PDB file of C-alpha atoms in Angstrom:
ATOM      1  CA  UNK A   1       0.000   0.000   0.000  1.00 59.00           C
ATOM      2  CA  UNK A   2       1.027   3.785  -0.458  1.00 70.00           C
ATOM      3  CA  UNK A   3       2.560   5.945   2.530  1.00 91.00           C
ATOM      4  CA  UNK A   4       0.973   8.822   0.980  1.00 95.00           C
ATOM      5  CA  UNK A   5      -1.792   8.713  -0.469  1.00 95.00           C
ATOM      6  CA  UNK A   6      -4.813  11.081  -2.112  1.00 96.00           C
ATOM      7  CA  UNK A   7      -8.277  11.363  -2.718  1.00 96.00           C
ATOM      8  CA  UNK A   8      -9.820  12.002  -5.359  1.00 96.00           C
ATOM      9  CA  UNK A   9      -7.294  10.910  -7.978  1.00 95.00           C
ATOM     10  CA  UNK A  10      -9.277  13.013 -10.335  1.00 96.00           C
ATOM     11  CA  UNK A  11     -12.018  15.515 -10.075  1.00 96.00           C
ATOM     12  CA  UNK A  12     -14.331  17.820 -12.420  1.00 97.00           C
ATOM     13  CA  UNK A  13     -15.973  20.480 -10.823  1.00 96.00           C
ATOM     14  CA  UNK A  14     -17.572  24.146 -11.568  1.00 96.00           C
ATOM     15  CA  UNK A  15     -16.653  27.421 -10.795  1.00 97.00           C
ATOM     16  CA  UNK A  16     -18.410  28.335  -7.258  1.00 97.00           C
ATOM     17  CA  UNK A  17     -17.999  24.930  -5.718  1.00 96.00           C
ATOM     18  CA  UNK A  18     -16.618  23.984  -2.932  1.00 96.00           C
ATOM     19  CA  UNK A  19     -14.409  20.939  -3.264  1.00 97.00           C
ATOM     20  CA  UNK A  20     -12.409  19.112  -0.760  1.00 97.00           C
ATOM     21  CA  UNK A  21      -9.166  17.012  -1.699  1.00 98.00           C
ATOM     22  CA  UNK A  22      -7.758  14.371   1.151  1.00 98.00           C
ATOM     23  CA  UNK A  23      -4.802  13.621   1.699  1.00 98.00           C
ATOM     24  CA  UNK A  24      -3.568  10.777   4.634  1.00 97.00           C
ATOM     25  CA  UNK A  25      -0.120   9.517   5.123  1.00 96.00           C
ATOM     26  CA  UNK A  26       0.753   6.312   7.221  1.00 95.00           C
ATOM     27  CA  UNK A  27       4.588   6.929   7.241  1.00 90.00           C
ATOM     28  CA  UNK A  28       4.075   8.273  11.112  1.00 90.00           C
ATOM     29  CA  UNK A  29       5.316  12.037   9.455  1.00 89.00           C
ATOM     30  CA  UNK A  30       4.491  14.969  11.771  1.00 89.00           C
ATOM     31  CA  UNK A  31       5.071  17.379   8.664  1.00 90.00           C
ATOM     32  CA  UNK A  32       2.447  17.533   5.887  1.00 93.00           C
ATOM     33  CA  UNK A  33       2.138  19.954   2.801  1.00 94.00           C
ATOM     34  CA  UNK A  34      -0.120  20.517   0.319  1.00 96.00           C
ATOM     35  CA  UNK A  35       2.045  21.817  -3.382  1.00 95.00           C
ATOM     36  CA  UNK A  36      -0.015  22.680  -7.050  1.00 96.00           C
ATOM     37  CA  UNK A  37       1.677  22.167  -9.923  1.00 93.00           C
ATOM     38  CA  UNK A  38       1.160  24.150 -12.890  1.00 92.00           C
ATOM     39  CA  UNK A  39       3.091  23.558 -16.784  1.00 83.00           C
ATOM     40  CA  UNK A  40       6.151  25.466 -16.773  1.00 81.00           C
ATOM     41  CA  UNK A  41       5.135  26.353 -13.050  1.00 84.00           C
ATOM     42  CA  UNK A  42       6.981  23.442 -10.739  1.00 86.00           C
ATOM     43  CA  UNK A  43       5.249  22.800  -7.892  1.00 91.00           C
ATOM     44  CA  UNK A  44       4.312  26.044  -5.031  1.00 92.00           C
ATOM     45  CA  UNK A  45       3.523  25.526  -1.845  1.00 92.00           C
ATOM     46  CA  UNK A  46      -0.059  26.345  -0.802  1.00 95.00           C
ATOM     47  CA  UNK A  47      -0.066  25.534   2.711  1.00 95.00           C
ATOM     48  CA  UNK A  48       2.083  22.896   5.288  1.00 92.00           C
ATOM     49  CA  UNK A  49       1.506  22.173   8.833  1.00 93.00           C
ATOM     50  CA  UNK A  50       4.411  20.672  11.825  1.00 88.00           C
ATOM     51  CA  UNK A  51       1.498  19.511  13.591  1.00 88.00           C
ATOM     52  CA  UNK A  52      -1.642  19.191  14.119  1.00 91.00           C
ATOM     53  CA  UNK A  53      -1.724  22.397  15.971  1.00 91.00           C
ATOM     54  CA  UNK A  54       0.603  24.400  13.675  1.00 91.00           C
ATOM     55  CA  UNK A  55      -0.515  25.481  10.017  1.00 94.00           C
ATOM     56  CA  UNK A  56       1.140  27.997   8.068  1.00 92.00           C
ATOM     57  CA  UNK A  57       0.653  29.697   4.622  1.00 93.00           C
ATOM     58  CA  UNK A  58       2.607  29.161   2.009  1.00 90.00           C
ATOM     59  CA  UNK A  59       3.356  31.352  -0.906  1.00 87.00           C
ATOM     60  CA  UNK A  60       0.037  31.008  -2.982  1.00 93.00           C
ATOM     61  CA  UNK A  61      -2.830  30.731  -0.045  1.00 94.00           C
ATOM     62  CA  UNK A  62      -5.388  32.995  -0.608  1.00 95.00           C
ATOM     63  CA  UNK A  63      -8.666  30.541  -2.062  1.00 95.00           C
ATOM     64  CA  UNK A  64      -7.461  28.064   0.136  1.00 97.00           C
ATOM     65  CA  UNK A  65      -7.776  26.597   3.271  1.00 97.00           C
ATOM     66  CA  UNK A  66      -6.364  23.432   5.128  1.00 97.00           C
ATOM     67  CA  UNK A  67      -7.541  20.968   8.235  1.00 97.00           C
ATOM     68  CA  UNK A  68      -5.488  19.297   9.840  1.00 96.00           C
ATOM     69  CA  UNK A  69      -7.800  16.376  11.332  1.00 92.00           C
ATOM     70  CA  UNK A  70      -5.130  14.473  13.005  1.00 94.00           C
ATOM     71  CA  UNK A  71      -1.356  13.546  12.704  1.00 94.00           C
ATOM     72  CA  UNK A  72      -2.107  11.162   9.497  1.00 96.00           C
ATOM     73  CA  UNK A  73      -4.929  13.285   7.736  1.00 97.00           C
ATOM     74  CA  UNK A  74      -4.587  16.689   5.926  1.00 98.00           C
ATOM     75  CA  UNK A  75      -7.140  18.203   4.088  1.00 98.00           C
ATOM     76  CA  UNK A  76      -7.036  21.224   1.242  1.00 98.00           C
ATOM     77  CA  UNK A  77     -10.605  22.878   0.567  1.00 97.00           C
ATOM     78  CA  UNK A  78     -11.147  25.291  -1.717  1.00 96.00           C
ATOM     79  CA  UNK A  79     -14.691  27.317  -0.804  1.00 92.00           C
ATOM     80  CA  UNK A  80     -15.196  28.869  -4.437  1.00 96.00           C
ATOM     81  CA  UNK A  81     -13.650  27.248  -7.033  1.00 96.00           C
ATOM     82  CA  UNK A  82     -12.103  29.046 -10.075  1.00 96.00           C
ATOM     83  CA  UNK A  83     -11.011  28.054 -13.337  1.00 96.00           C
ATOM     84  CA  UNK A  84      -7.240  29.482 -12.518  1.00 95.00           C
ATOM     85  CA  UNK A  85      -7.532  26.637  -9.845  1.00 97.00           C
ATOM     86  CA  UNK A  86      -7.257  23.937 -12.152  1.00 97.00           C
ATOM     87  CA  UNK A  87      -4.044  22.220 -11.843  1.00 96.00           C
ATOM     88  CA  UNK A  88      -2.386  19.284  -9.982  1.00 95.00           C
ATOM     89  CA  UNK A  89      -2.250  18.871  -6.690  1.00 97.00           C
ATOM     90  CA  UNK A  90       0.083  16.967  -4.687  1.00 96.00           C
ATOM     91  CA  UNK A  91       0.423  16.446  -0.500  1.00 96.00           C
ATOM     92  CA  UNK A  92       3.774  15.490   0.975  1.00 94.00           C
ATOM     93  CA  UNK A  93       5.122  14.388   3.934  1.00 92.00           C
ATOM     94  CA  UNK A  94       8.218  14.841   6.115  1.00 88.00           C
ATOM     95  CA  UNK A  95       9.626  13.628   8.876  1.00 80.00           C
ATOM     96  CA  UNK A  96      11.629  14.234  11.871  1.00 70.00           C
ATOM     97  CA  UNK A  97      13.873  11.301  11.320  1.00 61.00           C
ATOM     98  CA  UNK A  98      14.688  12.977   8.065  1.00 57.00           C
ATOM     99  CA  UNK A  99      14.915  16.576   9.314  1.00 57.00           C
ATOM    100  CA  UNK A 100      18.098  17.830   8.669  1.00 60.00           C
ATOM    101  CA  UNK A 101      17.763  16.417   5.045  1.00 62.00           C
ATOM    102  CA  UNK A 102      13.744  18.193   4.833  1.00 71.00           C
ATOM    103  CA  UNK A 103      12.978  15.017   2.668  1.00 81.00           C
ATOM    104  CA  UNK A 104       9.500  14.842   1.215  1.00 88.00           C
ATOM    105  CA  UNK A 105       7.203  11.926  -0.027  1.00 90.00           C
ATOM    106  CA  UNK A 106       4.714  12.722  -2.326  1.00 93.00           C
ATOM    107  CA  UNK A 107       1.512  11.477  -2.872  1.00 94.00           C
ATOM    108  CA  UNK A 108       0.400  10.362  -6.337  1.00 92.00           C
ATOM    109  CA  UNK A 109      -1.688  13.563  -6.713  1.00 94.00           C
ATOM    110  CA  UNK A 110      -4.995  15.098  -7.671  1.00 96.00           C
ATOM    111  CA  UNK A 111      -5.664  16.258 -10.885  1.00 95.00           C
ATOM    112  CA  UNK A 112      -8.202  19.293 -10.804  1.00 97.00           C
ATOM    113  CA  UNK A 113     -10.473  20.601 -13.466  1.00 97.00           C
ATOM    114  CA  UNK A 114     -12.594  23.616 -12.362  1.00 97.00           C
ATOM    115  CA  UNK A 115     -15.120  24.430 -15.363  1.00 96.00           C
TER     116      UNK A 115
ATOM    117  CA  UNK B   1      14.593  34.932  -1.396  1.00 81.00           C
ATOM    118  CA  UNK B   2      15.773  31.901  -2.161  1.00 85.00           C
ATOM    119  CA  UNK B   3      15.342  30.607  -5.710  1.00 91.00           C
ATOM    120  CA  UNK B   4      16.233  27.546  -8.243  1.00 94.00           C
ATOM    121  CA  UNK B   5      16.914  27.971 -11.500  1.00 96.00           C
ATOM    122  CA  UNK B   6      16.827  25.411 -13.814  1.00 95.00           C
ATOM    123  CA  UNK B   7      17.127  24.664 -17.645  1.00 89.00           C
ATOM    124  CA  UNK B   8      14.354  24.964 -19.707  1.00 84.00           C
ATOM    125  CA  UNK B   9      13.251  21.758 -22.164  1.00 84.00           C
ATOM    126  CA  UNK B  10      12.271  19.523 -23.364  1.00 93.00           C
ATOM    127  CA  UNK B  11      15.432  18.094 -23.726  1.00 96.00           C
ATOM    128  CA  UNK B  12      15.364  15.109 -26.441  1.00 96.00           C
ATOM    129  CA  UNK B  13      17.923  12.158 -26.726  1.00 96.00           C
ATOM    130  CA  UNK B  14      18.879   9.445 -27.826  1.00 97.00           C
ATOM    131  CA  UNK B  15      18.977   5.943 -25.737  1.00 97.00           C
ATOM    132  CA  UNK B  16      22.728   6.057 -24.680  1.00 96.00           C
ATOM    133  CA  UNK B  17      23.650   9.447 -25.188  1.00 97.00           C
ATOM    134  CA  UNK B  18      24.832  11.811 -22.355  1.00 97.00           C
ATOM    135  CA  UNK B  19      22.526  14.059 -20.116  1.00 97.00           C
ATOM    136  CA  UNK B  20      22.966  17.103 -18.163  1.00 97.00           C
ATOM    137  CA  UNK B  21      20.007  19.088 -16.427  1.00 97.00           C
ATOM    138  CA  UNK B  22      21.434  22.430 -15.096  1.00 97.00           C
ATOM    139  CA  UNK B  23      20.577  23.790 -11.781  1.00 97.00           C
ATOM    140  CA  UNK B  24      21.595  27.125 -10.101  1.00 97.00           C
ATOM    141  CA  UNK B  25      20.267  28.085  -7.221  1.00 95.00           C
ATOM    142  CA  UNK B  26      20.021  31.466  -4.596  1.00 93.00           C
ATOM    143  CA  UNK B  27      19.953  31.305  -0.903  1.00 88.00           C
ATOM    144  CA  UNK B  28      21.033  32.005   2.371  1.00 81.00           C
ATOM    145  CA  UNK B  29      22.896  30.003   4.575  1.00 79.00           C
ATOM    146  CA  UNK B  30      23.372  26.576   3.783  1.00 81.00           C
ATOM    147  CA  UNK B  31      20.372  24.772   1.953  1.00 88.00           C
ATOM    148  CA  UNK B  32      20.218  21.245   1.485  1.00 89.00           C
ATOM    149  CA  UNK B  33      19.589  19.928  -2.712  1.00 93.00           C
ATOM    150  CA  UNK B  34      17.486  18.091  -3.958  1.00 94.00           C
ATOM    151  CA  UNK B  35      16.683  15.965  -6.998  1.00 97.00           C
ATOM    152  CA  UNK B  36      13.189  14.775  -7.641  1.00 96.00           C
ATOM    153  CA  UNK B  37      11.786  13.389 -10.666  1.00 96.00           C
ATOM    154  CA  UNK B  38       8.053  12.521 -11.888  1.00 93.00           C
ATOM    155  CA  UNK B  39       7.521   9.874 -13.810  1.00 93.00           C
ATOM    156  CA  UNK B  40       4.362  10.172 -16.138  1.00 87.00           C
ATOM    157  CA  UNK B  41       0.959  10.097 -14.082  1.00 83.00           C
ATOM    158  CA  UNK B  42       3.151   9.811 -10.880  1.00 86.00           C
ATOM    159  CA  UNK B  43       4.365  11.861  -8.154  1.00 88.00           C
ATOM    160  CA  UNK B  44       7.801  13.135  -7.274  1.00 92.00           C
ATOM    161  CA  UNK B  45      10.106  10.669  -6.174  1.00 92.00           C
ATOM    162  CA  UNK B  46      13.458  11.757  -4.639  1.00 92.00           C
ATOM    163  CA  UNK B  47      16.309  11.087  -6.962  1.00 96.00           C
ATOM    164  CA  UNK B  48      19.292  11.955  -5.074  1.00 95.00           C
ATOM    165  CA  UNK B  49      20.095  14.530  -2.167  1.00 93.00           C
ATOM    166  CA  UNK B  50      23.291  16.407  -0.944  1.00 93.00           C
ATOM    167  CA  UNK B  51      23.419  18.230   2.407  1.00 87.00           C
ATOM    168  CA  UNK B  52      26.839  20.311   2.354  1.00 88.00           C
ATOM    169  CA  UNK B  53      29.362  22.161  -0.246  1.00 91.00           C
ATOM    170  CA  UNK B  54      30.942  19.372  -1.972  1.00 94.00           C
ATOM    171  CA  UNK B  55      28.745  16.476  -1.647  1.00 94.00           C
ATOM    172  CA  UNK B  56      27.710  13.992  -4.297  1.00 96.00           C
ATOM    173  CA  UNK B  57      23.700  12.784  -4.356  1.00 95.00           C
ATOM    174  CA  UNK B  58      23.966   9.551  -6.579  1.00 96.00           C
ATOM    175  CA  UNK B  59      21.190   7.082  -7.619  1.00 96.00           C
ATOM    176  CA  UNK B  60      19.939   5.213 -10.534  1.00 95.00           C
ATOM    177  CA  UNK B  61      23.239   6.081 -12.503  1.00 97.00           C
ATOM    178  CA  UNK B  62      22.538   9.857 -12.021  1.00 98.00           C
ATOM    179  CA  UNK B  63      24.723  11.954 -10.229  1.00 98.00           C
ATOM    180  CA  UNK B  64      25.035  15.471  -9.230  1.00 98.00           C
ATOM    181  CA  UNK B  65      27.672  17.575  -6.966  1.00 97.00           C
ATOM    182  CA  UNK B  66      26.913  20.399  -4.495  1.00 96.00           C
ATOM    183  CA  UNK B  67      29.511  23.396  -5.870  1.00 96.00           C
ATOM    184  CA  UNK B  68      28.827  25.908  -3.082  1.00 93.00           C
ATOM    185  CA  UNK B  69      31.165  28.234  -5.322  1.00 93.00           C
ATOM    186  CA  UNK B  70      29.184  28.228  -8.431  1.00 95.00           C
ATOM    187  CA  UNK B  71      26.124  27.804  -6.595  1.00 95.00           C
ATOM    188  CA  UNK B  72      25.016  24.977  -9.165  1.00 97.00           C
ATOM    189  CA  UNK B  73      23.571  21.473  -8.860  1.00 97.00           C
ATOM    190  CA  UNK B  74      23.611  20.123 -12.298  1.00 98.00           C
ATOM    191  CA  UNK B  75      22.414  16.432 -13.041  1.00 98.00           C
ATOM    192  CA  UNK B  76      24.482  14.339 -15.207  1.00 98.00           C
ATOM    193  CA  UNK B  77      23.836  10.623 -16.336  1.00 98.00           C
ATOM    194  CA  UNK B  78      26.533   9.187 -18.377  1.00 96.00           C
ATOM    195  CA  UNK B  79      24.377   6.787 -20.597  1.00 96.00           C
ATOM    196  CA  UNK B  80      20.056   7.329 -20.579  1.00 97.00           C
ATOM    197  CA  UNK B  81      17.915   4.880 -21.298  1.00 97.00           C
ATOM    198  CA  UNK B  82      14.078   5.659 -22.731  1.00 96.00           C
ATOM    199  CA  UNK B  83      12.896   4.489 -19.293  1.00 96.00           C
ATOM    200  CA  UNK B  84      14.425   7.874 -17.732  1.00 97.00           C
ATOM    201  CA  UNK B  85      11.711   9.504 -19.758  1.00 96.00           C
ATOM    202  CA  UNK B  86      10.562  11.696 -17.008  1.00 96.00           C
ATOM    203  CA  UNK B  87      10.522  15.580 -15.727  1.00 95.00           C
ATOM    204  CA  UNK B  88      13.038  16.097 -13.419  1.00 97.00           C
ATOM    205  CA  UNK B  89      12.517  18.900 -10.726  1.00 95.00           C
ATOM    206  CA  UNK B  90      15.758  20.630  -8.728  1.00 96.00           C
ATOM    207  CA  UNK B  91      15.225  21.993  -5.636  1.00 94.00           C
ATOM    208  CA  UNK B  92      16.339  23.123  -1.948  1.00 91.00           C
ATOM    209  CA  UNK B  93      15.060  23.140   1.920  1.00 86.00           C
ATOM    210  CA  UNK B  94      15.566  26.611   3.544  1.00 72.00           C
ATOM    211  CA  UNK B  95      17.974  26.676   6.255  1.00 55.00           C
ATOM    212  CA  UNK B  96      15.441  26.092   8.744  1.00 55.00           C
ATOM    213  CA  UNK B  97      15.075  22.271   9.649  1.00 49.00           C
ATOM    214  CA  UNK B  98      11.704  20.977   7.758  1.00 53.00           C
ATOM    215  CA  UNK B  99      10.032  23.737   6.052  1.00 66.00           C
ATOM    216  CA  UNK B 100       9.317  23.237   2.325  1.00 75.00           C
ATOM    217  CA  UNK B 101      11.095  22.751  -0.691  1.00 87.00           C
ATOM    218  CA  UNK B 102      11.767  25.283  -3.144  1.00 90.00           C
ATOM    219  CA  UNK B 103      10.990  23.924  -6.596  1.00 92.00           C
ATOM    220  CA  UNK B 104      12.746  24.864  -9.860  1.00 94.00           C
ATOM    221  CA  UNK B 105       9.885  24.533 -12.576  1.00 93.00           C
ATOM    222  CA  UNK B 106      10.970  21.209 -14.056  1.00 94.00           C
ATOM    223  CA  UNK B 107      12.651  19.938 -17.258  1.00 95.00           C
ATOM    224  CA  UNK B 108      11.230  17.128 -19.281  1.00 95.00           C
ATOM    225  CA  UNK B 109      13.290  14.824 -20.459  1.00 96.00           C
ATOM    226  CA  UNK B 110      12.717  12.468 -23.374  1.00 96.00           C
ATOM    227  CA  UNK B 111      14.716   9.530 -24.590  1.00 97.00           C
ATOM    228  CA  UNK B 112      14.037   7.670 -27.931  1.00 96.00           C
ATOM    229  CA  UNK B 113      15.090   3.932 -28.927  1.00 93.00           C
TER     230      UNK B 113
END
């Protein structure tokens, strides 16, 4: 089975939904992120959390907002989706085993379509 | 702020040839870099890491060296194969222990039989 892994794999929506993507991780990671990736973009961070106490913003936040339902479960919303917001999402995970390196695993990913 | 700069593709080859991916990067302090590659309708995997000025990250036949004085990165593979087909992503951790990686925006790589 996958450390990381994400649901949906795919989704369709329109614009003024509000669509939740999962994302839980049994690798026993404190450290969770949620990235989009865009063509020609890489990947940008949107939001990560240390724990499940501690969330931060990113560099692209704003239409976006995270839960962090326990150590294994992150969640991205977004509460009015927008065609700009189509794009790939991916959720990662790091550890403090692997601290000083800031390793990530990725999750498969989330391809979104906002019509 | 910090930043990674890398070459723009696609970069097309032929099964054997030689690769290099160039990578530059801007930061402060000491970052740690990072190789990650995506395979198609897959997420990142790391390739190979180095943590300090000097350092070599090897894997899979791909190699790349930490040059602190250049402030480069660059990925090298002496012979690809068409199964390295893949975008490859250079990046770096901010000096502070575990927050996120700073992506470069990817170069896709394709290698033909």
């Amino acid at each position: 089975d996958a450390d990381v892994t994400q649901t949906p794999r795919n989704r369709i929506t329109k614009t003024g939904k509000r669509i939740m993507l999962e994302c839980s991780q049994t690798k026993g990671h404190d450290r969770m992120y949620w990235y989009r990736q865009d063509p020609g973009l890489g990947l940008r961070l949107i939001y990560y959390s240390f724990d499940v106490k501690d969330i931060n913003k990113g560099e692209i936040s704003d239409g976006y907002s995270v839960s962090r339902q326990a150590q294994a479960k992150f969640s991205l919303s977004l509460e009015s989706a927008i065609p700009n917001q189509t794009a790939l999402y991916f959720c990662a995970t790091s550890g403090r085993t692997s601290e000083i390196y800031n390793e990530q695993f990725f999750g498969p990913g989330t391809r979104l379509t906002v019509l | 702020g910090d930043s990674v700069t890398q070459m723009e593709g696609p970069v097309t080859l032929s099964e054997e040839a030689f690769l290099t991916i160039n990578c530059t990067y801007t930061a402060t302090g000491y970052p740690s870099l990072f190789w990650y590659v995506q395979y198609p309708g897959e997420g990142l995997q790391l390739l190979l890491k180095a943590t300090k000025a000097d350092d070599k990250g090897s894997n899979k036949g791909f190699e790349a060296t930490y040059r602190k004085e250049t402030t480069s990165f660059h990925l090298e593979k002496g012979s690809v194969q068409v199964s390295d087909s893949a975008v490859y992503f250079c990046a770096l951790s901010r000096t502070q222990a575990g927050t996120a990686l700073i992506f470069g925006k990817g170069t896709t790589l394709s290698v033909s039989s």
